[in-house]
Structure formats: C-alpha cells, structure tokens
One Martini backbone bead per residue (centre of mass of N, CA, C, O) as a GRO file, in nm:
protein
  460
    1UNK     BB    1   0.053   0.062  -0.020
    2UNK     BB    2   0.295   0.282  -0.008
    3UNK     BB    3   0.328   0.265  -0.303
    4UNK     BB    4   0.080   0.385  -0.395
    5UNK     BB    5   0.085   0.624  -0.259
    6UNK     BB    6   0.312   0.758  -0.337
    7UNK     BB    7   0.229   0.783  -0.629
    8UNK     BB    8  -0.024   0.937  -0.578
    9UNK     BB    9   0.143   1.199  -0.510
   10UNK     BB   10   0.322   1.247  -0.748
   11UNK     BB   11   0.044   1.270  -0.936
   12UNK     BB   12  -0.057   1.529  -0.763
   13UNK     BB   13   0.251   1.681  -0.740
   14UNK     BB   14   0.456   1.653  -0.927
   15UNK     BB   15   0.390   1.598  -1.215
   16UNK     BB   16   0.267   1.920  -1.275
   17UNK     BB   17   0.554   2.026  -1.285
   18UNK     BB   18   0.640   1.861  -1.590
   19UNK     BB   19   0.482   2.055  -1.742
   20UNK     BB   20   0.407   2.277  -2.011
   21UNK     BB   21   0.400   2.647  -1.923
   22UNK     BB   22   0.315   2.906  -1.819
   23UNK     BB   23   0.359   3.219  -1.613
   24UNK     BB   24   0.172   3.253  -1.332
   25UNK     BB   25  -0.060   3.423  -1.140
   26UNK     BB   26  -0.174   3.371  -0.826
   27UNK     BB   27  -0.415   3.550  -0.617
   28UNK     BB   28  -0.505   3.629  -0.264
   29UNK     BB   29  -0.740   3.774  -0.067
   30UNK     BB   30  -0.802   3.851   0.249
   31UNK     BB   31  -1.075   4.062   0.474
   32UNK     BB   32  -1.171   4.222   0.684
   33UNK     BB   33  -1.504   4.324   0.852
   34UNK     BB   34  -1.577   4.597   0.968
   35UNK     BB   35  -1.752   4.761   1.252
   36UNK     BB   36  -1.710   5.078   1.331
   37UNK     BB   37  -1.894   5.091   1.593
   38UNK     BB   38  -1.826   4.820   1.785
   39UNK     BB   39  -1.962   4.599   1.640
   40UNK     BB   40  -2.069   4.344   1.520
   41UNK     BB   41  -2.092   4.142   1.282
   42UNK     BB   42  -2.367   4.153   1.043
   43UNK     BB   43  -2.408   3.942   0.838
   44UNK     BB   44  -2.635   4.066   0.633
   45UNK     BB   45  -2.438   4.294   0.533
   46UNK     BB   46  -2.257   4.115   0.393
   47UNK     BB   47  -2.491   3.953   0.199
   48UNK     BB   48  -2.548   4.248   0.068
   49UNK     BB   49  -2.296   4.324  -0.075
   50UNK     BB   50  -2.216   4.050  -0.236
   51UNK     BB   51  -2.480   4.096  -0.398
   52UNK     BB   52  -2.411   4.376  -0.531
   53UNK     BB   53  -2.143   4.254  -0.663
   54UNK     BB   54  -2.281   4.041  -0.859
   55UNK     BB   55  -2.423   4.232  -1.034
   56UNK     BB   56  -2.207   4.460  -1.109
   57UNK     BB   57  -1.977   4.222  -1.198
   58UNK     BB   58  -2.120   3.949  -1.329
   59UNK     BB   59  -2.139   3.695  -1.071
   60UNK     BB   60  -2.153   3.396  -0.993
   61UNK     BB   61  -2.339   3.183  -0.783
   62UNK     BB   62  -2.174   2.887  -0.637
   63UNK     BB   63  -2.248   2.942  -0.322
   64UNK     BB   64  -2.433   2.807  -0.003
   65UNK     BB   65  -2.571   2.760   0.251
   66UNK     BB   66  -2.810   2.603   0.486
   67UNK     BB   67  -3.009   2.882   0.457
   68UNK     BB   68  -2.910   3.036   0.127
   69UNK     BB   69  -2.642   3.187   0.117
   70UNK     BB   70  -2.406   3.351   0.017
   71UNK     BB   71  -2.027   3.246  -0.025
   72UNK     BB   72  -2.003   3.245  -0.354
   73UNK     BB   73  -1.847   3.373  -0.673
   74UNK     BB   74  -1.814   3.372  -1.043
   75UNK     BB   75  -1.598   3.512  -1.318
   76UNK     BB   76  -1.587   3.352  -1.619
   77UNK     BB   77  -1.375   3.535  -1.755
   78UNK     BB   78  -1.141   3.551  -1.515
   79UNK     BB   79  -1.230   3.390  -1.226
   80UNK     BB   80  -1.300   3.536  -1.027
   81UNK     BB   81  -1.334   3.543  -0.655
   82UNK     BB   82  -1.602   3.541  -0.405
   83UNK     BB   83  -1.548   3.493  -0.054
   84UNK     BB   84  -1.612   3.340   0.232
   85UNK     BB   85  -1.360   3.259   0.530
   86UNK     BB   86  -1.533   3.095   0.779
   87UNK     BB   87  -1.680   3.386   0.764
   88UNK     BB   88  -1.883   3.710   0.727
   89UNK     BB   89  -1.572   3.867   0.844
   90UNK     BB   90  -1.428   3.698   0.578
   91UNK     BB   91  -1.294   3.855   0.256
   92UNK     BB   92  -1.236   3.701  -0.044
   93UNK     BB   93  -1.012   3.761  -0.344
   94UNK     BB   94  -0.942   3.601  -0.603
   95UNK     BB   95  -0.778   3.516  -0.893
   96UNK     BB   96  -0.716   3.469  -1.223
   97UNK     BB   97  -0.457   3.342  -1.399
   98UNK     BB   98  -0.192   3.553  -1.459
   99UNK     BB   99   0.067   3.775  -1.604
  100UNK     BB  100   0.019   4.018  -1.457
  101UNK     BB  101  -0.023   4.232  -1.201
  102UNK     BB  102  -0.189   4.457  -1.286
  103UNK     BB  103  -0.446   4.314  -1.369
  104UNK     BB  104  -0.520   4.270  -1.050
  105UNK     BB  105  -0.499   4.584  -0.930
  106UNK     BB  106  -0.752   4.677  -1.074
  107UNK     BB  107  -0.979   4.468  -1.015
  108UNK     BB  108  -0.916   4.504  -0.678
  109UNK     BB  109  -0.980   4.807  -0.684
  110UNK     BB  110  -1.245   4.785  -0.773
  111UNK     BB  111  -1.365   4.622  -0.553
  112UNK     BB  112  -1.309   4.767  -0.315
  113UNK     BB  113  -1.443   5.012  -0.354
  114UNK     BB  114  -1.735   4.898  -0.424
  115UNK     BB  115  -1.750   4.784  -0.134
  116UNK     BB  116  -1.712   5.021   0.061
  117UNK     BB  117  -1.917   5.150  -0.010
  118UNK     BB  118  -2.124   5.000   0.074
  119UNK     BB  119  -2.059   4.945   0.305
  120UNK     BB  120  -2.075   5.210   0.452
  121UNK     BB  121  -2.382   5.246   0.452
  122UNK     BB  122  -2.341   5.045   0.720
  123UNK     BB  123  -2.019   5.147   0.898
  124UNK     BB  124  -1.824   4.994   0.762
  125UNK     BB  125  -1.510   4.792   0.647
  126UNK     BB  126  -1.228   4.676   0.454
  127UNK     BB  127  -0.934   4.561   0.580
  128UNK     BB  128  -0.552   4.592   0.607
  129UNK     BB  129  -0.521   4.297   0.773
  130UNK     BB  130  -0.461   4.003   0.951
  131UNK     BB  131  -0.641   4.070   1.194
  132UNK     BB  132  -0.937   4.153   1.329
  133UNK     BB  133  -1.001   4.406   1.536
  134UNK     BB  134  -1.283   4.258   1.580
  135UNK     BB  135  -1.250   3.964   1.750
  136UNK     BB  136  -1.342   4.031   2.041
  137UNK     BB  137  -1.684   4.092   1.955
  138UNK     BB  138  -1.728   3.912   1.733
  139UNK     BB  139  -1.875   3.605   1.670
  140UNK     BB  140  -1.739   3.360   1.542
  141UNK     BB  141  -1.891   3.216   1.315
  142UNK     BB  142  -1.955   2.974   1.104
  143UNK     BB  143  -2.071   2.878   0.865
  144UNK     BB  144  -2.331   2.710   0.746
  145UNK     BB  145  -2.151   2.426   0.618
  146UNK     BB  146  -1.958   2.152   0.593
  147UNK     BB  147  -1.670   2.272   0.614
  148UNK     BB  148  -1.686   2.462   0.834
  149UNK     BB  149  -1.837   2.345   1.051
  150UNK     BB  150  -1.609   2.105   1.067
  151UNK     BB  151  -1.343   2.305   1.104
  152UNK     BB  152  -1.476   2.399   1.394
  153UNK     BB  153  -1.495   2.127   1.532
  154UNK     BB  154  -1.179   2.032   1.526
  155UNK     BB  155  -1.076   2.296   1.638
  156UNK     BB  156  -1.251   2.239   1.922
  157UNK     BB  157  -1.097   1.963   1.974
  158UNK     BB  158  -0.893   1.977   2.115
  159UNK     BB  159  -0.867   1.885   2.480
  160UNK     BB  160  -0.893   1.595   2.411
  161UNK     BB  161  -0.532   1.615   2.252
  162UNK     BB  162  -0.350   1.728   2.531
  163UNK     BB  163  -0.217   1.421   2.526
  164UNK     BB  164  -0.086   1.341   2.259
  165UNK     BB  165   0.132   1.633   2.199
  166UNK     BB  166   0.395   1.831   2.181
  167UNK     BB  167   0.188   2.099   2.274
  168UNK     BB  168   0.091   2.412   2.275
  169UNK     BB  169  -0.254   2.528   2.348
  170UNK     BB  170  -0.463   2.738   2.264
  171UNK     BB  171  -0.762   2.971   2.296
  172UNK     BB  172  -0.802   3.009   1.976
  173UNK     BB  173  -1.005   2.821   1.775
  174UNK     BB  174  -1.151   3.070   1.611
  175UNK     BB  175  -0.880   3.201   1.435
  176UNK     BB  176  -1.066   3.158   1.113
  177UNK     BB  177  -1.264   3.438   1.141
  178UNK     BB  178  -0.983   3.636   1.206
  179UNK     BB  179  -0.784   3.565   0.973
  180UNK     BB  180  -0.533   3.698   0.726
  181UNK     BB  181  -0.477   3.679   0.397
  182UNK     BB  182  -0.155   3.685   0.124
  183UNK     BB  183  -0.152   3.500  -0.140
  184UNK     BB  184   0.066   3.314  -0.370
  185UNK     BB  185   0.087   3.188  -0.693
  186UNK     BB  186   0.366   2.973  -0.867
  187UNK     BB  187   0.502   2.850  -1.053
  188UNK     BB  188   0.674   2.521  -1.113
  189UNK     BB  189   0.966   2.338  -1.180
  190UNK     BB  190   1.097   2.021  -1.102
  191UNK     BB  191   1.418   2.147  -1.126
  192UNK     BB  192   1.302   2.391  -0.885
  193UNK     BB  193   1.162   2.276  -0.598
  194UNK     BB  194   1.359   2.235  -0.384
  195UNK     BB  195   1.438   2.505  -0.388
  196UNK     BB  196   1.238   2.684  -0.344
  197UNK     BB  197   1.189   2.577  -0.064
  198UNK     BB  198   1.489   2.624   0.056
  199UNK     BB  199   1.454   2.881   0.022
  200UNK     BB  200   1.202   3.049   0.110
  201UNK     BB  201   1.278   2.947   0.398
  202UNK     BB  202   1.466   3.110   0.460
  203UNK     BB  203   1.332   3.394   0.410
  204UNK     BB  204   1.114   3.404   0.603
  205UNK     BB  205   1.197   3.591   0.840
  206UNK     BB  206   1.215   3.863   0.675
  207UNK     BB  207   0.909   3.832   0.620
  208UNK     BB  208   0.855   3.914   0.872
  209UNK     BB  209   0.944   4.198   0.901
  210UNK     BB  210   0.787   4.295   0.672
  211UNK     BB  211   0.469   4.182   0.688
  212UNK     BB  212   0.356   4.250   0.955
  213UNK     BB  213   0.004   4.212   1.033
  214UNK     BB  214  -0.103   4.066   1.326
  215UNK     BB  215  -0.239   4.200   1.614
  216UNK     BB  216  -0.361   4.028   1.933
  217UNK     BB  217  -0.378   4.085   2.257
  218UNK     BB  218  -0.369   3.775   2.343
  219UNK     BB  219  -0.037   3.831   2.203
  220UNK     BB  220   0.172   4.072   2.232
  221UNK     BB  221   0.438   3.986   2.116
  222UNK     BB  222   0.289   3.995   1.805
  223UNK     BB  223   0.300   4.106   1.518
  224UNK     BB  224   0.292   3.804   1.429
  225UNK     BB  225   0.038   3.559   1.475
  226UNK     BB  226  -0.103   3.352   1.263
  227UNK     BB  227   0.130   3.139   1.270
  228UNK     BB  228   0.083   3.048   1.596
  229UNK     BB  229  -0.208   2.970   1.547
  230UNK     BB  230  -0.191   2.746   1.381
  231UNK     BB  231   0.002   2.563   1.492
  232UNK     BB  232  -0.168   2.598   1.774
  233UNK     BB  233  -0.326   2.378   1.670
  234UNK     BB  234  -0.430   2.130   1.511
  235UNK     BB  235  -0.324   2.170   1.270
  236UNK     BB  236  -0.032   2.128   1.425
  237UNK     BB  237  -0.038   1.828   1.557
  238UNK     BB  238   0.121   1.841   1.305
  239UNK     BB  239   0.420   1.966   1.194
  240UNK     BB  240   0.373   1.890   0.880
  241UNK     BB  241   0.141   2.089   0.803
  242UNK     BB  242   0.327   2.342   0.944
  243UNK     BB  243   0.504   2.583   0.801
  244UNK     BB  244   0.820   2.478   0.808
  245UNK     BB  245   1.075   2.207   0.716
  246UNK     BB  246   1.323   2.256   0.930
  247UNK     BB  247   1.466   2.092   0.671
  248UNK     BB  248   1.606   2.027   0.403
  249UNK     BB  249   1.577   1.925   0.088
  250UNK     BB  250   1.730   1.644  -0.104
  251UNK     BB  251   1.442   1.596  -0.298
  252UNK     BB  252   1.174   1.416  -0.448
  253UNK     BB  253   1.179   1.188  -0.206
  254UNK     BB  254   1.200   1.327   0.038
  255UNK     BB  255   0.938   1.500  -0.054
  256UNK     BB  256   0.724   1.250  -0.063
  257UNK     BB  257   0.756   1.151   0.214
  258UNK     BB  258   0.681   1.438   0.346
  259UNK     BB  259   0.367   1.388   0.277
  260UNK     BB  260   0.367   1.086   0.413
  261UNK     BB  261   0.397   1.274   0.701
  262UNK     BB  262   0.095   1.397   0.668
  263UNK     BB  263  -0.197   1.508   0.767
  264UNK     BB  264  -0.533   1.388   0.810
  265UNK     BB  265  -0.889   1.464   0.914
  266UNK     BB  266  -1.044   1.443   0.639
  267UNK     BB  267  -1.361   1.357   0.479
  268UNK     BB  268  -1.582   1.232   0.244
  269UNK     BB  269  -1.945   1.061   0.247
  270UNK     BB  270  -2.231   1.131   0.130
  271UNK     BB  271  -2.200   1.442   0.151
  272UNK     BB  272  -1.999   1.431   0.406
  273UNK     BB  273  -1.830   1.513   0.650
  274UNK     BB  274  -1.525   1.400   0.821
  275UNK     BB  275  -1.347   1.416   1.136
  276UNK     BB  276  -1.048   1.337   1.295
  277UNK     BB  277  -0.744   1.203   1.433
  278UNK     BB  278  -0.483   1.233   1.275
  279UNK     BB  279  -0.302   1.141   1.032
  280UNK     BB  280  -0.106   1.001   0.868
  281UNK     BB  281  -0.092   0.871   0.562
  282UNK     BB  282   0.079   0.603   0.626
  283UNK     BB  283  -0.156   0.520   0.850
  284UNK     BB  284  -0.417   0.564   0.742
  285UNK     BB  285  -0.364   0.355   0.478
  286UNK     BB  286  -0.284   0.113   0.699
  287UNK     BB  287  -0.600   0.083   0.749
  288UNK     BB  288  -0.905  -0.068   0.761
  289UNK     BB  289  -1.013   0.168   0.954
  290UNK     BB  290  -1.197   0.449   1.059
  291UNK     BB  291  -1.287   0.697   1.289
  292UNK     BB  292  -1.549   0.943   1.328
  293UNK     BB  293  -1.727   1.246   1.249
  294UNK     BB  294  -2.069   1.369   1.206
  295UNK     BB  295  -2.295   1.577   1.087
  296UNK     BB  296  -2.693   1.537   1.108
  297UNK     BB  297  -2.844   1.806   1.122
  298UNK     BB  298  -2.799   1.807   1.478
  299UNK     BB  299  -2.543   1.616   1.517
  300UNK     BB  300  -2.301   1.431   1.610
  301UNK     BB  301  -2.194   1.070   1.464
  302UNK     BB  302  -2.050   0.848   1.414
  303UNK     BB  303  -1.770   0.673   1.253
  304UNK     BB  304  -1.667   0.389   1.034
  305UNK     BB  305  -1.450   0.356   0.765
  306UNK     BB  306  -1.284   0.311   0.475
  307UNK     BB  307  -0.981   0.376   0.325
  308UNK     BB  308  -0.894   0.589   0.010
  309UNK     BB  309  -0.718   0.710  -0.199
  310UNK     BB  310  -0.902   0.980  -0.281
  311UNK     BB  311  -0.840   1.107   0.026
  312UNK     BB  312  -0.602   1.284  -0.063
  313UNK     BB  313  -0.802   1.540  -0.148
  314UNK     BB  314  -0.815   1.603   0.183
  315UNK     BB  315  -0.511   1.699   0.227
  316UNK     BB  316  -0.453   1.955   0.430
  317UNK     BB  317  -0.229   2.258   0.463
  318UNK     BB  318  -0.006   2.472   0.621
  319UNK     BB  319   0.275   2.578   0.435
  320UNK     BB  320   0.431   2.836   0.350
  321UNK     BB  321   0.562   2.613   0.124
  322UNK     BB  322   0.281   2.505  -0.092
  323UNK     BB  323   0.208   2.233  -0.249
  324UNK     BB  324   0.019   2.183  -0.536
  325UNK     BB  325  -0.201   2.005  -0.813
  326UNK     BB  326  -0.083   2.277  -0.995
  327UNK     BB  327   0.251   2.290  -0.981
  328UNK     BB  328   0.275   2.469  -0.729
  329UNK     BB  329   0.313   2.767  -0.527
  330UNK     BB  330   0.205   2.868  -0.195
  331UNK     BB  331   0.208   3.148  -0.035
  332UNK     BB  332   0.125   3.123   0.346
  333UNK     BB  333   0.299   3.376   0.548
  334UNK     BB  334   0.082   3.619   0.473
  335UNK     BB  335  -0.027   3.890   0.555
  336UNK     BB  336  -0.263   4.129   0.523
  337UNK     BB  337  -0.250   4.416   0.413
  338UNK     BB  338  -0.254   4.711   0.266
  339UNK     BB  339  -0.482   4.782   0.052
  340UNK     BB  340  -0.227   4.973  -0.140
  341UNK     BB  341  -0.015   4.716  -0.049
  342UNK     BB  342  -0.129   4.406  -0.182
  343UNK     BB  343   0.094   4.357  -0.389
  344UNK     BB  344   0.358   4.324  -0.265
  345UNK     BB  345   0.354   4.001  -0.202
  346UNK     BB  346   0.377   3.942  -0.499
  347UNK     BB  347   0.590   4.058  -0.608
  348UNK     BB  348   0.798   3.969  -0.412
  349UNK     BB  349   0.788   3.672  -0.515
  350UNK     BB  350   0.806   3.706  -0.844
  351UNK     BB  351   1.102   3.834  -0.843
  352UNK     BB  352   1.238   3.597  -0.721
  353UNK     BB  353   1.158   3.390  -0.879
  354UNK     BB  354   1.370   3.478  -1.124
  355UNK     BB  355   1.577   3.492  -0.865
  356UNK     BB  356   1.676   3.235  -0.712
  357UNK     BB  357   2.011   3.211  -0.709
  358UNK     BB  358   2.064   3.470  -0.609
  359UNK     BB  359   1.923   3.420  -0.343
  360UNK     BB  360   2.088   3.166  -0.261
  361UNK     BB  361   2.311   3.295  -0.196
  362UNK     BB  362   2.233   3.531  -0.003
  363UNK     BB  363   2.104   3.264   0.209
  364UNK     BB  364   2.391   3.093   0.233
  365UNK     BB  365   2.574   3.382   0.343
  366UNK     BB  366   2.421   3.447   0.572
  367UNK     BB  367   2.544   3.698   0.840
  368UNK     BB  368   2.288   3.850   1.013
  369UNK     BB  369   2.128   3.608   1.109
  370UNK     BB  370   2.319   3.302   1.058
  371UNK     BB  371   2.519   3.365   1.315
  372UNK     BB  372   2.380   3.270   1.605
  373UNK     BB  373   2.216   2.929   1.625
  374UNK     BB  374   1.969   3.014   1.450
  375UNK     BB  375   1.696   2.852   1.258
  376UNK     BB  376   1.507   2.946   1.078
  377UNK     BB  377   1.223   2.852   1.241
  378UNK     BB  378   1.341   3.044   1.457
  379UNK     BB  379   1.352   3.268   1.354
  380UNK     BB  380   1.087   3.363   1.278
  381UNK     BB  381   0.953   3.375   1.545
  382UNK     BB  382   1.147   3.592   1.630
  383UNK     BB  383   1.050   3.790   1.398
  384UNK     BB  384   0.733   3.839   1.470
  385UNK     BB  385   0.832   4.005   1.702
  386UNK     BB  386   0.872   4.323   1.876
  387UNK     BB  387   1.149   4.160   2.001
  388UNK     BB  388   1.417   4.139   1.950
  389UNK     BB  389   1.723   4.035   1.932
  390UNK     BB  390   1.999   4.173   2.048
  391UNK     BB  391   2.189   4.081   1.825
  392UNK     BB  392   2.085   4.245   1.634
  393UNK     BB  393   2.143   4.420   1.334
  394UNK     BB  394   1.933   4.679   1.181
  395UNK     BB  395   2.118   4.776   0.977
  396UNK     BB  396   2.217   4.484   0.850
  397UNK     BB  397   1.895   4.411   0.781
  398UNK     BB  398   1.857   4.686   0.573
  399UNK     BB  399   2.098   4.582   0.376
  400UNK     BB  400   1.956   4.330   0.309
  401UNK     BB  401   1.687   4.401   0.259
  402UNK     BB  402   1.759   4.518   0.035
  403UNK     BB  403   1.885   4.326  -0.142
  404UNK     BB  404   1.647   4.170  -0.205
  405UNK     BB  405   1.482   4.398  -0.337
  406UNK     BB  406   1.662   4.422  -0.555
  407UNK     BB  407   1.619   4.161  -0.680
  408UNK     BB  408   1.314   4.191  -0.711
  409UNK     BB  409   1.321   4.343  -0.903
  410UNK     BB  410   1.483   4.271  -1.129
  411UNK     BB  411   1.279   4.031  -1.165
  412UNK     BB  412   1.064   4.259  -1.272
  413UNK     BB  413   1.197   4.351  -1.520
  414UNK     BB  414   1.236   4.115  -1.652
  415UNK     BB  415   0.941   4.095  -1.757
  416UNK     BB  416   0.832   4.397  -1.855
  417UNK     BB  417   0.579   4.563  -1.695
  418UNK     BB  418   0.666   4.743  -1.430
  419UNK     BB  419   0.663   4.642  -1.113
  420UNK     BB  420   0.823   4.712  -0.942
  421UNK     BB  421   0.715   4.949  -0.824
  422UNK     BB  422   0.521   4.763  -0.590
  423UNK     BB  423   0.804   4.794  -0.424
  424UNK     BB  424   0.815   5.038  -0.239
  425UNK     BB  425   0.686   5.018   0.056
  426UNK     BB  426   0.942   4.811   0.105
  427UNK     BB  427   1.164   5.020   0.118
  428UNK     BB  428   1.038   5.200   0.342
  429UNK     BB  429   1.022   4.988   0.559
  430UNK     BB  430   1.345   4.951   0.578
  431UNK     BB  431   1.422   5.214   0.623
  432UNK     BB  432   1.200   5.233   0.899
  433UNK     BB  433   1.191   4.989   1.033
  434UNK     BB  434   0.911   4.805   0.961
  435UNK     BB  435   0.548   4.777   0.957
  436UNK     BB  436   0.220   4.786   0.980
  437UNK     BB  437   0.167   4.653   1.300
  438UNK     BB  438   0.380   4.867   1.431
  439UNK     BB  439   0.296   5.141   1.301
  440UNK     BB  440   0.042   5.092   1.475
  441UNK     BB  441   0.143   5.091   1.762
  442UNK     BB  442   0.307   5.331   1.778
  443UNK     BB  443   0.054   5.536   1.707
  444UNK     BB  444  -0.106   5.415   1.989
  445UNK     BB  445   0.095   5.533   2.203
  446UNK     BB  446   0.085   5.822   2.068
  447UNK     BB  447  -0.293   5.821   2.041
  448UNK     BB  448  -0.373   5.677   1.807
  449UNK     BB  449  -0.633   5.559   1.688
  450UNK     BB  450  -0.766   5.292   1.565
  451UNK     BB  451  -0.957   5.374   1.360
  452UNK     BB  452  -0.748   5.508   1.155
  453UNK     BB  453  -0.627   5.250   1.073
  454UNK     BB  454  -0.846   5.091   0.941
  455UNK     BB  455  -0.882   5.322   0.741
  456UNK     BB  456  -0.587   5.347   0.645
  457UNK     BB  457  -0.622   5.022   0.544
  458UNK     BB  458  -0.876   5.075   0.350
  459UNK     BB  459  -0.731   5.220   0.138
  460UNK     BB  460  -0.662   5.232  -0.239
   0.00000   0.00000   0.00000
C-alpha cells in the first residue's frame, strides 16, 4: 500500500511540476469586514454587499450555505472568485490566472473601491490587516456549510487531544474566522522545486519582518499572530502540516516521503464531511478502518470508514511553501496588507522567484541572521514578535533586506511588465525598520485611535 499511496501523491504534486506551461500568477487576498461602530459584524450585511457586488461586476453565485445565503461567486470571464473564508466577517477575493501583477491590481482596486462604498452605507469597512480589530467583539461564528461547519468543530476539538502531543494549544480554536492572510501562487517547474522549498525557507525570517501585520491583544508579544494560531492548534498537531520543513529537502523523494508524513484529519462520504484524529498518510492509508465523526443536520455522529486512495484529496496543510495539485507553490506566511500596497505581497515574490539562484546565494551566504546558532524556523518566530533578539544589528538587517528587494525589482524587471514600482513600500518599511503591525501599536501609543489605522489601511 505504501507504494500505491507514494506513486499517488507523487502523480498528485510531482508529476503537474513536470507540464509544460507559461508563467502565471495566482493572488488570494482574505480582508477582515470591520464594523466601524464596535459592534459585532451581522452576517446580513455582508450578504447583502456580497449580493449587490456580483449584480454589479456580473458574477455567478457558486456557492450557498445551509439557509441559502450566498458564500461564493464567481466571473466566468476572468476566474475571479469573491467568497466569505470560514466567516461572514472574513471576505476573500481570488483572481484567475494572471500574466502581469497589474491585470490584478486594477481589478481589486475596481472590487474593493465598490465594495467599501457599499460597506460604508452601514458604517462598515473591509480593512487590509492580518487579524479583524474586532476579534473579539465579533460573534466569530462559522459558516454553516459543511465545510466549514466540519473545520470549526475539529479546531474546537483540541481539550480532548493535549495530552497527545508535545504541544502547547492556545485557546483561540475560532482564529479561522479573524485571521487574513495574503497568498500568491506561482507555477514551479520539477528542475527547481526542492530549490524553491528550501530558498524561499531561509526567507521566511525576513518576511516576517517585512509582511508583519496581525496584531491579537491576547499575544502581546506578536507583530505576526497567525502564524501562531495555525501551529498552536490542531492543525499544528502534526508539525508537519505547518509552517517551513525545518530541514533542507535533499530531493524529490525525500519531498514524497515528507508529504506522506503529513496527516489527513477530514474526508467526504455520502457528501458528508467527516474529521477524526489525524492520521500520517502512511498510517491512514495502512488502517482497515478508521473512526470518526460527522453532523447529522441535527448532532454529530460517529462513524467508522474504510480509507480509499480518493481520500488524499483531501489532505489540507498550511505550510509557508505549500506544494499544490496545480503545479505550484502557494506562499502562505503573509498576513493581509493594507490595501494600498495588497499587491507587495505577490510582487515580492514574483520578482524573486526570476533570481531563485541569486536569492540562493544570498542566503546561503547570509551571516546577518544566520550566524548566531538559530535556524530558519526559529528565526521566523523570533521575528515575527516586537523585541527583536538583542543579537539583531538593524542596520545590517536593513542593508540585507534592501539587497534581496533589489533582487526582487530586477527579477520584475526582467518581466518587462513595469512591476517593480509595486515594491516602493516596501523599500519604505525597510528604510524606517518597520511593518504595517509596528507601524499600527507606534501610532496607539502615541495616541493615534485604532480606528484611524482601520481606516487608513482600508483606502485603495
């Protein structure tokens, strides 16, 4: 079986590396839905901007929860899709396919323009930050469909699972319904994927630096939160559904190996969500049988299953560089932006991912963080919080980060698109030592409202 599952996964993520294809770019960008008054986000309202959006720019309603609101849509024409992630108050726009970043840019600047109007109309606003201002006001309530229904109830599932693994779990199981992130995929080809894994790991570090922009009260210590949340909950139960891979990828069997070390916790039957206790691949797929439970429209269920090869599509991870079935890679360590400057996200990566091998030198070389005994994966963590290690010479950390952002210009250069102005502000941040997150608590304790910060990281 073990041969069966390996050849499956490989036909699942290697083999669409190995296509030929031109060079596209996918952008998701999720954005918190505040309500200016301090009162909870009521669902009604956002379903009612939602509907008023998909009249207006002509697209289809896709998706429906289980009282028949809408969820999801999308526009035949360009692919993009407008849906609701895990909540009413966490609005998501996708972009189909793209050739240049400006394609996007103008797109979301048209969807989010006409959506703020709207908003406004009830003293709303959807705002570019990495978790909701109003985290915890809002009723943080899940959809209900079966998806997300199902995803709510397995994060809520941690009490019964802490003494089964050296973890420790927060007690924010609802951080799916205020965190936002802001997600690029970009194709890979076979020759260049363990590269990109493990280059683009080393960066990880500095993008917390850069990108830092979810802010929690109940995390003081944390410029980026959601990186955190994710761990530190079910989904971390296996470490190896998230965050970076913690050691070099020596090759493309030993990325098989590790995928068939990540764990599966949900499957479909009888279009039926079902969520157990995670499994390996290799020990799911080595069971007669498998427990677990599902919503009868009414209570939750037991049940006990046989797993089926099908069920791998159903392995869901949350790895910064997250190998998808299309081919790519999907960058999802950055929180959402503001919204002026949504699209630094995709640029910087697009520009890099042109100079993979000079970025590769870069930071094989680099002895400004690496050079005092913590690897990658501790380094994230550690910058992603508000006191830096004393060790940290901000000077050399702000000539290292211009340096790799002169790299990403040239690789947008090298597009001939003109993209590179979109990397202005972060030239900005790196310049002023700062971030989005930073530059928010700066502003509060100079006295500067939350609600200023709203507003400002809400204009296009």
């Amino acid at each position: 079986m073990k041969k069966e599952v390996r050849q499956a996964i490989y036909d699942k993520y290697i083999a669409p590396t190995k296509k030929e294809r031109p060079d596209y770019i996918g952008v998701e960008i999720e954005m918190p839905v505040v309500n200016l008054s301090g009162q909870p986000v009521d669902e009604a309202v956002s379903i009612k901007t939602a509907e008023s959006f998909i009249k207006n720019f002509g697209f289809i309603e896709s998706g429906k929860d289980s009282n028949g609101n809408i969820t999801s849509a999308k526009h035949e024409g360009t692919g993009d899709i407008l849906s609701f992630d895990c909540c009413y108050s966490n609005l998501e726009l996708s972009f189909g396919k793209a050739v240049d970043l400006f394609e996007i840019k103008k797109r979301f600047e048209d969807y989010c323009r006409f959506l703020n109007a709207e908003f406004a109309k009830e003293g709303y606003t959807l705002t570019g930050m990495g978790v909701n201002p109003n985290a915890d006001i809002n009723h943080n309530q899940p959809i209900q469909n079966e998806r997300y229904r199902m995803l709510y109830h397995y994060l809520h599932s941690y009490p019964k699972h802490k003494n089964e693994v050296a973890m420790r779990f927060h007690e924010r199981p609802d951080f799916g319904t205020f965190t936002s992130a802001s997600q690029v995929q970009l194709d890979v080809r076979y020759d260049e994927l363990t590269d990109v894994v493990n280059v683009f790991g080393l960066l990880e570090p500095y993008k917390a630096l850069l990108f830092a922009n979810s802010y929690l009260p109940d995390y003081p210590d944390f410029l980026c939160v959601r990186n955190m949340l994710w761990e530190h909950s079910m989904q971390g139960y296996n470490p190896h559904n998230v965050g970076m891979f913690g050691k070099k990828v020596s090759g493309i069997d030993e990325l098989i190996d590790y995928i068939g070390t990540q764990s599966v916790y949900c499957t479909m039957r009888d279009g039926r969500y079902i969520d157990f206790t995670p499994l390996t691949l290799d020990e799911f797929f080595s069971r007669d049988s498998v427990e677990g439970e599902y919503f009868d429209s009414e209570k939750y269920q037991k049940i006990t299953f046989v797993p089926e090869i099908s069920d791998l599509e159903y392995l869901r991870t949350f790895k910064f560089e997250d190998l998808t079935f299309r081919g790519t890679i999907e960058y999802r360590s950055s929180c959402c932006q503001p919204l002026s400057e949504a699209l630094t996200v995709a640029a910087f990566h697009t520009g890099l991912k042109e100079k993979l091998y000079e970025l590769k030198e870069i930071l094989e070389k680099d002895d400004v963080i690496y050079s005092h005994g913590f690897n990658a994966l501790e380094l994230q963590k550690l910058l992603s919080k508000q006191k830096l290690p004393e060790y940290i010479d901000t000077k050399a950390v702000e000539k290292q980060l211009t340096k790799i952002l002169d790299l990403a210009a040239d690789g947008l250069k090298k597009r001939g698109f003109g993209e590179e102005v979109l990397l202005s502000p972060l030239y900005e941040r790196v310049h002023e030592h700062t971030n989005p997150a930073k530059a928010m608590l700066d502003g509060i304790k100079r006295g500067v409202p939350l609600k200023s910060f709203i507003e400002q990281y809400a204009a296009v």
